[in-house]
Amino acid sequence: MDVNVVGRPDTDSLELESYRRELQDLKKRYRALAETTSDAIIQITDDLEVLFANTVVKSMFGISPVDIIGNSISELFPSSEFRRIAPLLSDYFFLDLDDRRERGLGNHLEVLGLNGDGEIVPLEISFGIAVDTMGKKSLPCIIRDITERKKTERKLRYLAYHDKLTALGNRDLFQDSLRTYLDEIRRYGDRKGALLFLDLDGFKKVNDTLGHHIGDDILVECSRRLHSCLRNSDHVFRVEQKGEEPGEDIFRFGGDEFVVLLPYLADPSDAAVVAKKIIQDVRSPYPIQNSPKMPSISLGVSVGIAVIPDDGWEISTLISNADVAMYRAKEQGNSFRYFTSEMNRQVTRRLHLEEGLRAALFTTQIKVAFQPVYFAGGGLSGMEALIRWKHPRDGNISPESFISLAEETGLIIPLGAEIMRKSCRMLSHLQKYGYDAYISVNVSPRQFEDQRFEEMIGIMLARSGADPQGLKLEITEGAFLREPEETGRKIVRLKQNFPGISFMVDDFGTGYSSFSHLSTLPIDYIKIDQSFVSALDEKKNRKIVWSIIRLAKSLNLEVVAEGVQDPKHVNFLKSHGCFLHQGYYYSKPLSVQELLRRLRRERCRQTATRSSIDGSEEGS
Ligand code: C2E
Ligand code: MG
Ligand code: MG
């Protein structure tokens, strides 16, 4: 009995002791296993707290296991990345295998971690589920640094997607880029782009006569020119792609064929501007090394343009349409063609206009007209200078159809300076002969932003001898909103340098300026857009005009109404406190001669004499 009573506990404790040893051995074996790998191993709870961490955690994340155990894994990842992966990890605790499969959740996750230096490193986490004896789940994770693998992948991707000779994207990369772009247009819908298919003219002859190595050099130089051509183009807006490499938009299709993808065009006709620049840049001579007989060679290029998505939603359709257009361009050589004839017509018209405008500069084709502005029921207050262009063949061309083109091409700078010159000259004459009337000159955004704008005003005032007191500059609402603070500073500077000069917000009501914007800008006048004034019979417009007048008054600004065409408009405006009126009711824009005749008739000031004002009729 005794033996049994005493012997039983001995056996139990021996068994217990052996379990304990076994457990300890097991623990040691697993720990040794966990420490022999170069991967970090952590085990996390469903609250994403760390239960266990091996020592690799220290070298991978810069945090010792003792510091991370009991804490959240959030410290191991950049915060945005943690926000992304936390729900994915949590899902593993609650979804069974089938659910996970259904949701496409594998046992690996590529993530970005933070190393000890705070740098971001690519990692791969592999995990499974562990369940303890109490049924509690935890997630053992093996974390591997995949920096090298990513580098290799990138290198391989680069090799697979780029042309060896020119380092441009190849046909595969083009297909991928265009596919992504088409998906974007499908999703957002409001974009237009273009595909330019380029083929060098006469390249085969170069290869045959000068040899392939010279041909190769020319292709490399040509692709360099294409690059710089696109980088320096105002018309190409590029979005940097995710990752380190900039958005790629030039591809070599093999031989002497290149494709350019212009993904963000304000207008499809802008592709023609780029095509023209490409033709011009590709055309300039290519020097040939060690070839005294032929030191350089020139090549042409034919460009076919397909507009995306107008000319197709499929990659193959777009390429084949751009290709067809390229063959049409080839017929002429060294030129470009759109796929549709309508686009060709539009672009030809535009180019014709641009050429015409260039030729018109500094000739008598460009004149200025002055539209009087009256005090309601009283005399002349001033006048607005309006550009006029008389094309030798096409006759009068309205500013609306060429001002925006002049803006885009930069021609507005010399054109604007010319109008300013003529306006200052007229102002000086008026002042000289005692007419107390102002002249307001339209200034477009590009002119106002031009670095030499202030200098130009200074020169025109000095040369004409006009007092800036009578000069007003009209700037549209949109231009004020582009960079309100910088615009404000510029206006203050102009006012300091040309005392008495004042500023008007033109076409007010068509943009989006707010009360707060207006109140902070050092402007003097608001000009209500003619579209509201000339349609005052509509209740909606009466409300708008009335609110603008009230707004101007509350900000202590003068208000001018343009587009006054009818006595009813005059009465409405007067009854609401707007007394400066411009419009066909009073007068259409007048030529210099017509204006002078009118001034003589009306005599703003008694002091002006007929003979004295006659002297200013020459040349505006
Ligand atoms: P804006 O500055 O708002 O000029 C007023 C326009 O309204 C002028 O058209 C004028 O002829 C027209 N207008 C005046 N009263 C009436 C009216 O009662 N009814 C109607 N229907 N129209 C009236 P215009 O001369 O064709 O000029 C159009 C726009 O072109 C101007 O609008 C201005 O934005 C721009 N522009 C004209 N000259 C210049 C210039 O020298 N430089 C710049 N940057 N832009 C200019
Ligand atoms: Mg104006
Ligand atoms: Mg206006």
Coordinates of N, CA, C and O in Angstrom, one line a residue, residues 504-594:
M504 N -9.0 97.0 -63.9 CA -10.4 96.6 -64.1 C -10.5 95.1 -64.2 O -9.6 94.5 -64.8
V505 N -11.5 94.5 -63.5 CA -11.7 93.1 -63.8 C -12.7 93.0 -64.9 O -13.8 93.5 -64.8
D506 N -12.3 92.5 -66.0 CA -13.1 92.4 -67.2 C -14.0 91.2 -67.2 O -13.7 90.2 -66.5
D507 N -15.1 91.2 -68.0 CA -16.0 90.1 -68.1 C -16.4 89.5 -66.8 O -16.5 88.3 -66.6
F508 N -16.7 90.4 -65.8 CA -17.0 90.0 -64.5 C -18.3 89.2 -64.5 O -19.3 89.6 -65.1
G509 N -18.3 88.1 -63.8 CA -19.5 87.3 -63.6 C -19.4 86.0 -64.4 O -20.1 85.0 -64.2
T510 N -18.4 85.9 -65.3 CA -18.2 84.7 -66.1 C -17.3 83.7 -65.4 O -17.2 82.6 -65.8
G511 N -16.5 84.2 -64.5 CA -15.5 83.4 -63.8 C -16.0 83.0 -62.5 O -17.2 82.9 -62.3
Y512 N -15.1 82.7 -61.6 CA -15.6 82.2 -60.3 C -15.0 83.0 -59.1 O -14.7 82.5 -58.1
S513 N -14.8 84.3 -59.3 CA -14.1 85.0 -58.2 C -15.1 85.2 -57.1 O -16.3 85.3 -57.3
S514 N -14.6 85.1 -55.9 CA -15.5 85.2 -54.7 C -15.3 86.5 -54.1 O -14.4 87.3 -54.5
F515 N -16.2 86.9 -53.2 CA -16.1 88.1 -52.5 C -14.7 88.3 -51.9 O -14.1 89.3 -52.0
S516 N -14.3 87.2 -51.2 CA -13.0 87.3 -50.5 C -11.8 87.6 -51.4 O -10.9 88.4 -51.1
H517 N -11.9 87.0 -52.6 CA -10.8 87.2 -53.6 C -10.8 88.7 -54.0 O -9.7 89.3 -54.0
L518 N -12.0 89.2 -54.3 CA -12.1 90.6 -54.8 C -11.6 91.6 -53.8 O -10.9 92.5 -54.0
S519 N -12.0 91.3 -52.5 CA -11.7 92.2 -51.5 C -10.2 92.3 -51.2 O -9.8 93.3 -50.7
T520 N -9.5 91.3 -51.5 CA -8.1 91.3 -51.2 C -7.2 91.9 -52.4 O -6.1 92.3 -52.2
L521 N -7.8 92.0 -53.6 CA -7.1 92.5 -54.7 C -7.1 94.0 -54.8 O -8.2 94.6 -54.7
P522 N -6.0 94.6 -55.2 CA -6.0 96.1 -55.2 C -6.5 96.6 -56.6 O -5.8 97.3 -57.3
I523 N -7.8 96.2 -56.9 CA -8.4 96.6 -58.2 C -9.3 97.8 -57.9 O -9.6 98.2 -56.8
D524 N -9.7 98.5 -59.0 CA -10.5 99.7 -58.9 C -11.8 99.6 -59.6 O -12.8 100.3 -59.1
Y525 N -11.9 98.8 -60.6 CA -13.2 98.7 -61.4 C -13.6 97.3 -61.6 O -12.8 96.4 -61.7
I526 N -14.9 97.1 -61.7 CA -15.4 95.8 -62.2 C -16.2 96.1 -63.4 O -17.0 97.1 -63.5
K527 N -16.0 95.3 -64.5 CA -16.8 95.5 -65.7 C -17.7 94.3 -65.8 O -17.3 93.2 -66.0
I528 N -19.0 94.6 -65.8 CA -20.0 93.5 -65.8 C -20.0 92.9 -67.3 O -20.1 93.7 -68.2
D529 N -19.9 91.6 -67.4 CA -19.8 91.0 -68.7 C -21.1 91.4 -69.6 O -22.2 91.4 -69.1
Q530 N -20.8 91.6 -70.9 CA -21.9 92.0 -71.7 C -23.0 90.9 -71.9 O -24.1 91.3 -72.2
S531 N -22.6 89.7 -71.7 CA -23.6 88.6 -71.9 C -24.8 88.8 -70.9 O -26.0 88.5 -71.2
F532 N -24.6 89.4 -69.7 CA -25.7 89.6 -68.7 C -26.4 90.9 -69.1 O -27.6 91.0 -69.1
V533 N -25.6 91.9 -69.5 CA -26.2 93.3 -69.7 C -27.1 93.2 -71.0 O -28.2 93.7 -71.0
S534 N -26.5 92.6 -72.0 CA -27.3 92.7 -73.3 C -28.5 91.8 -73.3 O -29.3 91.8 -74.2
A535 N -28.6 91.0 -72.2 CA -29.8 90.1 -72.1 C -30.6 90.4 -70.8 O -31.0 89.5 -70.1
L536 N -30.7 91.7 -70.5 CA -31.3 92.1 -69.2 C -32.8 91.9 -69.2 O -33.5 92.0 -68.1
D537 N -33.4 91.5 -70.3 CA -34.9 91.2 -70.3 C -35.1 89.9 -69.6 O -36.2 89.6 -69.1
E538 N -34.1 89.1 -69.4 CA -34.2 87.9 -68.6 C -34.1 88.2 -67.1 O -33.1 88.8 -66.7
K539 N -35.0 87.6 -66.3 CA -35.0 87.9 -64.9 C -33.7 87.5 -64.2 O -33.1 88.2 -63.4
K540 N -33.2 86.3 -64.7 CA -32.0 85.8 -64.1 C -30.8 86.8 -64.3 O -30.0 87.0 -63.3
N541 N -30.7 87.4 -65.4 CA -29.6 88.3 -65.7 C -29.8 89.6 -64.9 O -28.8 90.2 -64.4
R542 N -31.1 90.0 -64.7 CA -31.3 91.2 -63.9 C -30.8 91.0 -62.5 O -30.1 91.9 -61.9
K543 N -31.1 89.8 -62.0 CA -30.6 89.5 -60.6 C -29.1 89.5 -60.6 O -28.5 90.0 -59.6
I544 N -28.4 88.9 -61.6 CA -27.0 88.8 -61.6 C -26.4 90.2 -61.6 O -25.5 90.6 -60.8
V545 N -26.9 91.1 -62.5 CA -26.3 92.4 -62.7 C -26.5 93.2 -61.4 O -25.6 93.9 -60.9
W546 N -27.7 93.1 -60.9 CA -28.0 93.8 -59.6 C -27.1 93.4 -58.5 O -26.5 94.2 -57.8
S547 N -26.8 92.1 -58.4 CA -25.9 91.6 -57.3 C -24.5 92.1 -57.6 O -23.8 92.4 -56.6
I548 N -24.1 92.1 -58.8 CA -22.7 92.6 -59.1 C -22.5 94.0 -58.7 O -21.6 94.4 -58.1
I549 N -23.6 94.8 -59.1 CA -23.5 96.3 -58.7 C -23.4 96.4 -57.2 O -22.6 97.2 -56.7
R550 N -24.2 95.6 -56.5 CA -24.2 95.7 -55.0 C -22.8 95.3 -54.5 O -22.2 95.9 -53.6
L551 N -22.3 94.2 -55.1 CA -21.0 93.7 -54.6 C -19.9 94.8 -54.8 O -19.1 95.1 -53.9
A552 N -19.9 95.4 -56.0 CA -18.9 96.4 -56.3 C -19.0 97.6 -55.3 O -18.0 98.1 -54.8
K553 N -20.3 98.0 -55.0 CA -20.5 99.1 -54.1 C -19.9 98.8 -52.7 O -19.3 99.6 -52.1
S554 N -20.2 97.5 -52.3 CA -19.8 97.2 -50.9 C -18.3 97.1 -50.8 O -17.7 97.2 -49.8
L555 N -17.6 96.9 -52.0 CA -16.2 96.9 -52.0 C -15.5 98.2 -52.4 O -14.3 98.3 -52.6
N556 N -16.4 99.2 -52.5 CA -16.0 100.5 -52.9 C -15.3 100.5 -54.3 O -14.3 101.2 -54.5
L557 N -15.8 99.7 -55.2 CA -15.2 99.7 -56.6 C -16.2 100.4 -57.5 O -17.4 100.3 -57.4
E558 N -15.6 101.0 -58.6 CA -16.4 101.5 -59.6 C -17.0 100.4 -60.5 O -16.3 99.3 -60.6
V559 N -18.1 100.6 -61.1 CA -18.6 99.5 -61.9 C -19.0 100.0 -63.3 O -19.7 101.0 -63.4
V560 N -18.6 99.3 -64.3 CA -18.9 99.6 -65.7 C -19.7 98.5 -66.3 O -19.5 97.3 -66.0
A561 N -20.8 98.9 -67.0 CA -21.6 97.8 -67.7 C -21.2 97.8 -69.1 O -21.3 98.9 -69.8
E562 N -20.9 96.7 -69.7 CA -20.6 96.6 -71.2 C -21.7 95.8 -71.8 O -22.3 94.9 -71.2
G563 N -22.0 96.1 -73.1 CA -23.1 95.4 -73.8 C -24.4 96.1 -73.6 O -25.4 95.5 -73.8
V564 N -24.4 97.4 -73.3 CA -25.6 98.2 -73.2 C -26.1 98.5 -74.6 O -25.5 99.2 -75.4
Q565 N -27.3 98.0 -74.9 CA -27.8 98.0 -76.3 C -29.1 98.7 -76.4 O -29.6 98.9 -77.5
D566 N -29.7 99.1 -75.3 CA -31.1 99.4 -75.4 C -31.4 100.5 -74.3 O -30.8 100.4 -73.2
P567 N -32.4 101.4 -74.5 CA -32.7 102.4 -73.4 C -33.2 101.7 -72.2 O -32.9 102.2 -71.1
K568 N -33.8 100.5 -72.3 CA -34.3 99.8 -71.1 C -33.1 99.4 -70.2 O -33.2 99.4 -69.0
H569 N -32.0 99.0 -70.9 CA -30.8 98.6 -70.2 C -30.3 99.8 -69.4 O -29.9 99.7 -68.2
V570 N -30.3 101.0 -70.1 CA -29.7 102.2 -69.5 C -30.5 102.5 -68.2 O -30.0 102.8 -67.1
N571 N -31.9 102.4 -68.3 CA -32.7 102.8 -67.2 C -32.5 101.8 -66.0 O -32.4 102.2 -64.9
F572 N -32.4 100.5 -66.4 CA -32.3 99.5 -65.3 C -30.9 99.8 -64.6 O -30.9 99.8 -63.3
L573 N -29.9 100.0 -65.3 CA -28.6 100.2 -64.7 C -28.5 101.4 -63.9 O -28.0 101.4 -62.7
K574 N -29.1 102.5 -64.4 CA -29.1 103.8 -63.7 C -29.9 103.6 -62.3 O -29.4 104.0 -61.3
S575 N -31.0 103.0 -62.5 CA -31.9 102.9 -61.3 C -31.2 102.0 -60.2 O -31.5 102.1 -59.0
H576 N -30.2 101.2 -60.6 CA -29.5 100.4 -59.6 C -28.2 100.9 -59.2 O -27.4 100.3 -58.5
G577 N -27.8 102.1 -59.7 CA -26.6 102.8 -59.3 C -25.4 102.5 -60.1 O -24.3 102.7 -59.7
C578 N -25.6 102.0 -61.4 CA -24.4 101.8 -62.3 C -24.5 102.9 -63.4 O -25.4 102.9 -64.2
F579 N -23.5 103.8 -63.4 CA -23.6 105.0 -64.3 C -22.5 105.0 -65.4 O -22.5 105.9 -66.2
L580 N -21.6 104.0 -65.4 CA -20.7 103.9 -66.5 C -21.1 102.9 -67.5 O -21.2 101.7 -67.2
H581 N -21.4 103.3 -68.7 CA -22.0 102.4 -69.7 C -21.2 102.3 -71.0 O -20.7 103.3 -71.5
Q582 N -21.1 101.1 -71.5 CA -20.4 100.9 -72.8 C -21.3 99.9 -73.6 O -21.7 98.9 -73.1
G583 N -21.5 100.2 -74.9 CA -22.3 99.3 -75.6 C -22.8 100.0 -76.9 O -22.7 101.2 -77.1
Y584 N -23.4 99.1 -77.7 CA -23.9 99.6 -79.0 C -24.9 100.7 -78.9 O -25.1 101.5 -79.9
Y585 N -25.6 100.8 -77.8 CA -26.6 101.8 -77.6 C -25.9 103.2 -77.7 O -26.5 104.1 -78.3
Y586 N -24.7 103.3 -77.2 CA -24.0 104.5 -77.2 C -23.1 104.6 -78.4 O -23.1 105.6 -79.1
S587 N -22.4 103.6 -78.7 CA -21.5 103.6 -79.8 C -20.8 102.3 -80.0 O -20.5 101.6 -79.1
K588 N -20.7 101.9 -81.3 CA -19.9 100.7 -81.6 C -18.4 101.1 -81.5 O -18.1 102.3 -81.4
P589 N -17.5 100.1 -81.5 CA -16.1 100.5 -81.5 C -15.8 101.3 -82.7 O -16.3 101.0 -83.8
L590 N -15.0 102.4 -82.6 CA -14.7 103.3 -83.6 C -13.3 103.3 -84.1 O -12.4 103.1 -83.3
S591 N -13.1 103.6 -85.4 CA -11.7 103.7 -85.8 C -11.2 105.0 -85.3 O -12.0 105.9 -84.8
V592 N -9.9 105.2 -85.4 CA -9.3 106.5 -84.8 C -10.0 107.7 -85.4 O -10.3 108.6 -84.7
Q593 N -10.1 107.6 -86.7 CA -10.7 108.8 -87.4 C -12.2 109.0 -86.9 O -12.5 110.2 -86.6
E594 N -12.9 108.0 -86.8 CA -14.3 108.1 -86.4 C -14.4 108.7 -85.0 O -15.2 109.5 -84.6

